[in-house]
PDB file of C-alpha atoms in Angstrom:
ATOM      1  CA  MET A   1     107.901 107.844 122.935  1.00 53.00           C
ATOM      2  CA  SER A   2     105.912 110.801 125.204  1.00 67.00           C
ATOM      3  CA  THR A   3     106.665 114.537 123.368  1.00 77.00           C
ATOM      4  CA  ALA A   4     105.763 115.436 126.821  1.00 83.00           C
ATOM      5  CA  ASP A   5     109.650 114.039 127.791  1.00 92.00           C
ATOM      6  CA  ILE A   6     110.984 116.509 125.406  1.00 97.00           C
ATOM      7  CA  ARG A   7     112.886 119.331 126.264  1.00 98.00           C
ATOM      8  CA  ALA A   8     114.633 120.675 123.795  1.00 98.00           C
ATOM      9  CA  LEU A   9     114.593 120.691 119.972  1.00 98.00           C
ATOM     10  CA  THR A  10     118.875 120.140 118.226  1.00 98.00           C
ATOM     11  CA  PHE A  11     118.330 121.284 114.559  1.00 98.00           C
ATOM     12  CA  ASP A  12     120.547 120.196 111.999  1.00 98.00           C
ATOM     13  CA  THR A  13     120.916 123.482 110.058  1.00 98.00           C
ATOM     14  CA  GLY A  14     123.002 123.109 106.641  1.00 95.00           C
ATOM     15  CA  GLY A  15     120.015 121.341 104.550  1.00 96.00           C
ATOM     16  CA  THR A  16     117.478 121.174 107.385  1.00 98.00           C
ATOM     17  CA  ILE A  17     116.888 124.652 108.053  1.00 98.00           C
ATOM     18  CA  LEU A  18     119.270 126.503 105.171  1.00 98.00           C
ATOM     19  CA  ASP A  19     118.345 126.652 101.018  1.00 98.00           C
ATOM     20  CA  TRP A  20     121.980 125.827 100.550  1.00 98.00           C
ATOM     21  CA  HIS A  21     121.884 124.547  96.709  1.00 98.00           C
ATOM     22  CA  THR A  22     119.571 127.727  95.739  1.00 98.00           C
ATOM     23  CA  GLY A  23     122.900 129.674  96.949  1.00 98.00           C
ATOM     24  CA  PHE A  24     125.692 127.725  95.176  1.00 98.00           C
ATOM     25  CA  THR A  25     123.717 127.525  92.106  1.00 98.00           C
ATOM     26  CA  ARG A  26     123.015 131.430  92.046  1.00 98.00           C
ATOM     27  CA  ALA A  27     126.286 132.121  92.967  1.00 98.00           C
ATOM     28  CA  LEU A  28     128.200 129.860  90.645  1.00 98.00           C
ATOM     29  CA  ALA A  29     125.736 130.542  87.735  1.00 98.00           C
ATOM     30  CA  GLU A  30     126.641 134.034  88.497  1.00 98.00           C
ATOM     31  CA  THR A  31     130.103 133.993  88.373  1.00 98.00           C
ATOM     32  CA  GLY A  32     130.218 131.912  85.307  1.00 98.00           C
ATOM     33  CA  ARG A  33     128.288 133.985  83.385  1.00 98.00           C
ATOM     34  CA  ARG A  34     130.683 137.325  83.831  1.00 97.00           C
ATOM     35  CA  HIS A  35     133.549 134.453  82.516  1.00 98.00           C
ATOM     36  CA  ASP A  36     131.203 133.232  79.337  1.00 97.00           C
ATOM     37  CA  LEU A  37     131.097 129.812  81.121  1.00 98.00           C
ATOM     38  CA  GLU A  38     128.325 127.742  80.821  1.00 97.00           C
ATOM     39  CA  ARG A  39     128.295 124.562  83.245  1.00 98.00           C
ATOM     40  CA  ASP A  40     125.795 122.606  84.585  1.00 98.00           C
ATOM     41  CA  TRP A  41     125.814 124.844  87.914  1.00 98.00           C
ATOM     42  CA  ALA A  42     123.347 122.795  89.979  1.00 98.00           C
ATOM     43  CA  ALA A  43     125.510 119.749  89.913  1.00 98.00           C
ATOM     44  CA  ILE A  44     128.404 121.525  90.924  1.00 98.00           C
ATOM     45  CA  ALA A  45     126.742 122.810  93.460  1.00 98.00           C
ATOM     46  CA  ASN A  46     125.716 119.737  94.767  1.00 98.00           C
ATOM     47  CA  ASP A  47     129.332 118.252  94.325  1.00 98.00           C
ATOM     48  CA  LEU A  48     130.348 121.334  96.198  1.00 98.00           C
ATOM     49  CA  ARG A  49     128.100 120.284  99.260  1.00 98.00           C
ATOM     50  CA  ARG A  50     128.858 116.885  98.828  1.00 98.00           C
ATOM     51  CA  ARG A  51     132.604 116.527  99.242  1.00 98.00           C
ATOM     52  CA  SER A  52     132.044 119.400 101.589  1.00 98.00           C
ATOM     53  CA  LEU A  53     130.555 117.051 103.699  1.00 97.00           C
ATOM     54  CA  GLN A  54     132.902 113.984 103.374  1.00 97.00           C
ATOM     55  CA  LYS A  55     135.478 116.020 104.674  1.00 98.00           C
ATOM     56  CA  MET A  56     133.319 117.176 107.856  1.00 98.00           C
ATOM     57  CA  LEU A  57     131.862 114.201 108.696  1.00 98.00           C
ATOM     58  CA  HIS A  58     133.500 111.590 111.714  1.00 98.00           C
ATOM     59  CA  LEU A  59     136.133 114.425 111.845  1.00 98.00           C
ATOM     60  CA  GLY A  60     138.218 114.413 114.979  1.00 98.00           C
ATOM     61  CA  GLU A  61     137.671 110.436 115.877  1.00 97.00           C
ATOM     62  CA  HIS A  62     141.485 110.178 115.089  1.00 96.00           C
ATOM     63  CA  THR A  63     142.821 113.681 115.469  1.00 97.00           C
ATOM     64  CA  PRO A  64     142.088 117.103 116.519  1.00 97.00           C
ATOM     65  CA  PRO A  65     140.029 118.922 113.636  1.00 98.00           C
ATOM     66  CA  ASP A  66     143.018 121.701 112.470  1.00 96.00           C
ATOM     67  CA  TYR A  67     140.403 123.059 109.913  1.00 98.00           C
ATOM     68  CA  ASN A  68     135.800 123.628 109.616  1.00 98.00           C
ATOM     69  CA  PHE A  69     132.960 123.528 107.296  1.00 98.00           C
ATOM     70  CA  ASP A  70     134.171 127.448 105.831  1.00 98.00           C
ATOM     71  CA  ASP A  71     137.619 125.813 105.025  1.00 98.00           C
ATOM     72  CA  ALA A  72     135.784 122.589 103.518  1.00 98.00           C
ATOM     73  CA  HIS A  73     134.231 124.781 101.488  1.00 98.00           C
ATOM     74  CA  ARG A  74     136.970 126.567 100.471  1.00 98.00           C
ATOM     75  CA  MET A  75     139.188 123.221  99.585  1.00 98.00           C
ATOM     76  CA  VAL A  76     136.328 121.684  97.600  1.00 98.00           C
ATOM     77  CA  LEU A  77     135.663 124.530  95.460  1.00 98.00           C
ATOM     78  CA  ASP A  78     139.330 124.630  94.292  1.00 98.00           C
ATOM     79  CA  GLU A  79     138.872 121.098  93.345  1.00 98.00           C
ATOM     80  CA  LEU A  80     136.285 121.513  91.316  1.00 98.00           C
ATOM     81  CA  ILE A  81     137.302 124.671  89.813  1.00 98.00           C
ATOM     82  CA  GLU A  82     140.453 122.559  88.309  1.00 98.00           C
ATOM     83  CA  GLU A  83     137.991 119.937  87.449  1.00 98.00           C
ATOM     84  CA  HIS A  84     135.872 122.133  85.445  1.00 98.00           C
ATOM     85  CA  GLY A  85     138.105 124.115  83.616  1.00 97.00           C
ATOM     86  CA  MET A  86     137.010 127.239  85.682  1.00 98.00           C
ATOM     87  CA  GLN A  87     140.220 128.420  86.555  1.00 98.00           C
ATOM     88  CA  ALA A  88     139.201 132.194  86.004  1.00 98.00           C
ATOM     89  CA  PHE A  89     137.414 132.388  89.078  1.00 98.00           C
ATOM     90  CA  SER A  90     139.426 134.760  90.765  1.00 98.00           C
ATOM     91  CA  ALA A  91     140.100 134.823  94.641  1.00 98.00           C
ATOM     92  CA  ALA A  92     137.385 136.971  95.212  1.00 98.00           C
ATOM     93  CA  GLU A  93     134.922 135.505  92.961  1.00 98.00           C
ATOM     94  CA  ARG A  94     135.876 132.159  94.814  1.00 98.00           C
ATOM     95  CA  ARG A  95     135.469 134.310  97.752  1.00 98.00           C
ATOM     96  CA  VAL A  96     132.578 134.971  97.525  1.00 98.00           C
ATOM     97  CA  ILE A  97     130.632 131.580  96.549  1.00 98.00           C
ATOM     98  CA  TRP A  98     132.535 129.197  99.647  1.00 98.00           C
ATOM     99  CA  TRP A  99     132.184 132.620 102.428  1.00 98.00           C
ATOM    100  CA  ASP A 100     129.533 135.064 101.386  1.00 98.00           C
ATOM    101  CA  THR A 101     127.355 132.845  99.783  1.00 98.00           C
ATOM    102  CA  VAL A 102     126.887 130.413 102.232  1.00 98.00           C
ATOM    103  CA  HIS A 103     126.702 133.138 105.270  1.00 98.00           C
ATOM    104  CA  ASN A 104     124.151 134.763 103.898  1.00 98.00           C
ATOM    105  CA  LEU A 105     122.018 131.717 103.051  1.00 98.00           C
ATOM    106  CA  SER A 106     118.365 132.009 102.936  1.00 98.00           C
ATOM    107  CA  CYS A 107     116.281 129.732 105.182  1.00 98.00           C
ATOM    108  CA  TRP A 108     113.457 127.030 104.145  1.00 98.00           C
ATOM    109  CA  PRO A 109     110.579 129.667 104.188  1.00 98.00           C
ATOM    110  CA  ASP A 110     108.297 127.655 106.404  1.00 98.00           C
ATOM    111  CA  PHE A 111     110.968 127.615 109.763  1.00 98.00           C
ATOM    112  CA  PRO A 112     111.371 131.286 110.582  1.00 98.00           C
ATOM    113  CA  GLN A 113     106.993 131.684 111.489  1.00 97.00           C
ATOM    114  CA  VAL A 114     107.554 128.327 114.066  1.00 98.00           C
ATOM    115  CA  LEU A 115     110.695 128.998 115.937  1.00 98.00           C
ATOM    116  CA  PRO A 116     109.078 131.688 117.817  1.00 98.00           C
ATOM    117  CA  ARG A 117     106.320 129.558 118.765  1.00 98.00           C
ATOM    118  CA  LEU A 118     108.590 126.075 119.581  1.00 98.00           C
ATOM    119  CA  ARG A 119     110.783 128.710 121.413  1.00 98.00           C
ATOM    120  CA  GLU A 120     107.914 129.011 123.832  1.00 96.00           C
ATOM    121  CA  ARG A 121     107.704 126.012 125.014  1.00 96.00           C
ATOM    122  CA  LEU A 122     110.798 124.210 124.447  1.00 98.00           C
ATOM    123  CA  ILE A 123     115.118 124.872 123.900  1.00 98.00           C
ATOM    124  CA  CYS A 124     115.234 125.428 120.405  1.00 98.00           C
ATOM    125  CA  ALA A 125     119.371 125.016 119.569  1.00 98.00           C
ATOM    126  CA  SER A 126     120.966 125.540 116.258  1.00 98.00           C
ATOM    127  CA  PHE A 127     123.280 121.367 116.406  1.00 98.00           C
ATOM    128  CA  THR A 128     125.608 121.861 113.564  1.00 98.00           C
ATOM    129  CA  ILE A 129     128.781 120.283 111.387  1.00 98.00           C
ATOM    130  CA  LEU A 130     128.978 124.001 110.269  1.00 98.00           C
ATOM    131  CA  SER A 131     131.115 126.934 111.491  1.00 98.00           C
ATOM    132  CA  PHE A 132     129.986 129.196 114.586  1.00 98.00           C
ATOM    133  CA  ARG A 133     130.338 131.851 112.591  1.00 98.00           C
ATOM    134  CA  ILE A 134     128.182 130.137 109.614  1.00 98.00           C
ATOM    135  CA  ILE A 135     125.101 130.273 112.261  1.00 98.00           C
ATOM    136  CA  ILE A 136     125.649 133.611 113.673  1.00 98.00           C
ATOM    137  CA  ASP A 137     125.715 135.320 109.985  1.00 98.00           C
ATOM    138  CA  THR A 138     122.557 133.499 108.632  1.00 98.00           C
ATOM    139  CA  ALA A 139     120.789 133.504 111.464  1.00 98.00           C
ATOM    140  CA  ARG A 140     120.897 137.760 111.301  1.00 98.00           C
ATOM    141  CA  ARG A 141     120.319 137.326 107.668  1.00 98.00           C
ATOM    142  CA  ASN A 142     117.803 135.705 108.374  1.00 98.00           C
ATOM    143  CA  ASP A 143     116.409 136.663 111.467  1.00 98.00           C
ATOM    144  CA  LEU A 144     116.539 133.766 113.686  1.00 98.00           C
ATOM    145  CA  ALA A 145     116.080 133.612 117.133  1.00 98.00           C
ATOM    146  CA  TRP A 146     118.235 130.569 118.533  1.00 98.00           C
ATOM    147  CA  ASP A 147     118.474 129.524 122.044  1.00 98.00           C
ATOM    148  CA  ALA A 148     122.044 128.059 121.810  1.00 98.00           C
ATOM    149  CA  VAL A 149     124.313 127.354 118.839  1.00 98.00           C
ATOM    150  CA  ILE A 150     126.148 124.055 119.064  1.00 98.00           C
ATOM    151  CA  SER A 151     128.824 123.574 116.292  1.00 98.00           C
ATOM    152  CA  CYS A 152     131.246 120.411 116.302  1.00 98.00           C
ATOM    153  CA  GLU A 153     133.436 122.872 115.532  1.00 98.00           C
ATOM    154  CA  ALA A 154     134.116 123.230 119.446  1.00 97.00           C
ATOM    155  CA  ILE A 155     132.877 119.804 120.663  1.00 98.00           C
ATOM    156  CA  GLY A 156     135.963 118.394 118.870  1.00 98.00           C
ATOM    157  CA  LYS A 157     134.263 115.092 117.492  1.00 98.00           C
ATOM    158  CA  TYR A 158     131.864 116.004 114.237  1.00 98.00           C
ATOM    159  CA  LYS A 159     128.642 114.282 113.850  1.00 98.00           C
ATOM    160  CA  PRO A 160     127.826 111.282 113.386  1.00 98.00           C
ATOM    161  CA  LEU A 161     130.517 110.531 116.356  1.00 98.00           C
ATOM    162  CA  PRO A 162     128.612 109.648 119.154  1.00 98.00           C
ATOM    163  CA  GLU A 163     130.329 111.944 121.525  1.00 98.00           C
ATOM    164  CA  ALA A 164     129.046 114.529 119.697  1.00 98.00           C
ATOM    165  CA  TYR A 165     125.487 113.890 120.791  1.00 98.00           C
ATOM    166  CA  ARG A 166     126.174 113.156 124.149  1.00 98.00           C
ATOM    167  CA  THR A 167     127.995 116.736 124.960  1.00 98.00           C
ATOM    168  CA  ALA A 168     125.632 118.533 122.771  1.00 98.00           C
ATOM    169  CA  ALA A 169     122.566 116.804 125.612  1.00 98.00           C
ATOM    170  CA  ARG A 170     125.940 117.634 128.240  1.00 98.00           C
ATOM    171  CA  TYR A 171     125.608 121.363 127.466  1.00 98.00           C
ATOM    172  CA  LEU A 172     122.169 122.052 127.359  1.00 98.00           C
ATOM    173  CA  GLN A 173     122.217 119.705 131.235  1.00 98.00           C
ATOM    174  CA  LEU A 174     119.516 117.266 129.894  1.00 98.00           C
ATOM    175  CA  GLU A 175     119.574 113.610 129.314  1.00 97.00           C
ATOM    176  CA  PRO A 176     119.446 112.651 125.847  1.00 97.00           C
ATOM    177  CA  GLU A 177     116.042 111.617 126.093  1.00 96.00           C
ATOM    178  CA  GLN A 178     114.833 114.519 126.432  1.00 98.00           C
ATOM    179  CA  CYS A 179     116.205 116.313 123.322  1.00 98.00           C
ATOM    180  CA  CYS A 180     114.787 115.659 120.189  1.00 98.00           C
ATOM    181  CA  MET A 181     117.117 115.636 116.429  1.00 98.00           C
ATOM    182  CA  VAL A 182     115.515 117.354 114.278  1.00 98.00           C
ATOM    183  CA  ALA A 183     116.822 116.998 110.626  1.00 98.00           C
ATOM    184  CA  CYS A 184     115.964 115.527 107.031  1.00 98.00           C
ATOM    185  CA  HIS A 185     119.029 113.476 106.830  1.00 96.00           C
ATOM    186  CA  ASN A 186     118.758 109.644 108.544  1.00 98.00           C
ATOM    187  CA  PHE A 187     122.520 109.368 109.001  1.00 97.00           C
ATOM    188  CA  ASP A 188     121.843 112.026 111.900  1.00 98.00           C
ATOM    189  CA  LEU A 189     119.184 110.798 113.133  1.00 98.00           C
ATOM    190  CA  ASP A 190     120.140 107.875 112.884  1.00 98.00           C
ATOM    191  CA  ALA A 191     123.428 108.546 115.304  1.00 98.00           C
ATOM    192  CA  ALA A 192     121.208 110.434 117.560  1.00 98.00           C
ATOM    193  CA  LYS A 193     119.059 107.616 118.123  1.00 98.00           C
ATOM    194  CA  ALA A 194     122.150 105.251 118.469  1.00 98.00           C
ATOM    195  CA  VAL A 195     123.017 107.240 121.894  1.00 98.00           C
ATOM    196  CA  GLY A 196     119.332 107.959 123.270  1.00 97.00           C
ATOM    197  CA  PHE A 197     118.235 111.169 121.438  1.00 98.00           C
ATOM    198  CA  THR A 198     114.227 111.000 120.388  1.00 97.00           C
ATOM    199  CA  THR A 199     114.420 111.841 116.089  1.00 98.00           C
ATOM    200  CA  ALA A 200     112.176 114.016 114.140  1.00 98.00           C
ATOM    201  CA  PHE A 201     112.275 113.549 110.202  1.00 98.00           C
ATOM    202  CA  VAL A 202     111.028 116.911 108.715  1.00 98.00           C
ATOM    203  CA  ARG A 203     111.298 116.106 104.913  1.00 98.00           C
ATOM    204  CA  ARG A 204     112.670 118.864 102.480  1.00 97.00           C
ATOM    205  CA  PRO A 205     112.324 117.517  98.981  1.00 97.00           C
ATOM    206  CA  ASP A 206     114.423 120.102  98.106  1.00 97.00           C
ATOM    207  CA  GLU A 207     117.153 120.406  99.381  1.00 97.00           C
ATOM    208  CA  TRP A 208     119.686 118.906  96.379  1.00 98.00           C
ATOM    209  CA  GLY A 209     117.646 120.825  93.823  1.00 97.00           C
ATOM    210  CA  ALA A 210     116.014 118.454  91.309  1.00 96.00           C
ATOM    211  CA  ALA A 211     118.473 115.731  91.962  1.00 95.00           C
ATOM    212  CA  GLY A 212     116.083 115.454  95.101  1.00 94.00           C
ATOM    213  CA  PRO A 213     117.540 113.814  98.061  1.00 92.00           C
ATOM    214  CA  PRO A 214     120.192 110.979  98.534  1.00 91.00           C
ATOM    215  CA  ASP A 215     117.374 109.652 101.277  1.00 89.00           C
ATOM    216  CA  PRO A 216     114.435 111.522 100.979  1.00 92.00           C
ATOM    217  CA  GLU A 217     112.589 108.599 103.260  1.00 94.00           C
ATOM    218  CA  PRO A 218     112.694 108.365 106.886  1.00 96.00           C
ATOM    219  CA  ASN A 219     113.920 105.038 108.399  1.00 96.00           C
ATOM    220  CA  PRO A 220     111.679 103.422 110.205  1.00 95.00           C
ATOM    221  CA  GLN A 221     112.820 103.975 113.384  1.00 96.00           C
ATOM    222  CA  HIS A 222     111.824 107.795 113.600  1.00 97.00           C
ATOM    223  CA  ASP A 223     109.843 108.958 116.308  1.00 97.00           C
ATOM    224  CA  ILE A 224     108.377 111.877 114.277  1.00 97.00           C
ATOM    225  CA  VAL A 225     107.689 112.188 110.439  1.00 98.00           C
ATOM    226  CA  VAL A 226     106.434 115.237 108.906  1.00 98.00           C
ATOM    227  CA  ASP A 227     106.347 117.141 105.995  1.00 98.00           C
ATOM    228  CA  ASP A 228     107.583 120.700 107.387  1.00 98.00           C
ATOM    229  CA  PHE A 229     107.805 122.501 110.238  1.00 98.00           C
ATOM    230  CA  PRO A 230     104.310 123.865 111.195  1.00 98.00           C
ATOM    231  CA  GLY A 231     104.277 120.193 111.310  1.00 98.00           C
ATOM    232  CA  LEU A 232     106.780 119.506 113.392  1.00 98.00           C
ATOM    233  CA  ALA A 233     105.026 122.185 115.837  1.00 98.00           C
ATOM    234  CA  ARG A 234     101.756 120.170 115.691  1.00 97.00           C
ATOM    235  CA  ALA A 235     103.753 116.914 116.382  1.00 97.00           C
ATOM    236  CA  VAL A 236     105.209 118.263 119.663  1.00 96.00           C
ATOM    237  CA  GLY A 237     101.905 119.631 121.042  1.00 95.00           C
ATOM    238  CA  ILE A 238     103.091 122.977 119.699  1.00 94.00           C
ATOM    239  CA  GLU A 239      99.880 124.915 117.340  1.00 91.00           C
ATOM    240  CA  PRO A 240     102.286 126.599 114.499  1.00 83.00           C
TER     241      PRO A 240
END
């Protein structure tokens, strides 16, 4: 693999760029305190993320999607509230968790200063299963300037379905091999690799909090493996 062939970096965004675990955990705990409830908020945050992902992956494979990631967060939060005896959470408090919190998530601190350097030479696109509105709002919140936002919400086929990756490359008017998928998740990178993308694994050891990520080690076929975003920049020939 020659990095000289890469024309675009397409970034997984939910966990690779955004720190959802801290956001969900804090919002759940703050709401719980108002109702004098004690729970394992970090574990509930992880369940919220895990189950929401399960609702999104492969969506659109057989029938057109009738919900997006915001809907998945709302549905799963309601399930968890019933399971954990948190029915005291009002509709307004629930919306703070599944909407306000998600749309105001913070980036991992090593990303914002590197993105402008990457954009000097490469197209940098958020390519995500998150909704358009999540990416718009978090970009504004974190002062991120994406060259493009490609949400599976528009494609109608969600990762890791191969059509999602092929369509993303087509939207950028590039061949798949000219695109490098950047993620901290093997399932996303493996699917991108299968349709011809170059792949870059960026470690995010804190994505799931103290529990640790479910797949912390990159699969061997990935072209680039780095510990952080400055490392990614150097790997593609850019000084961060």
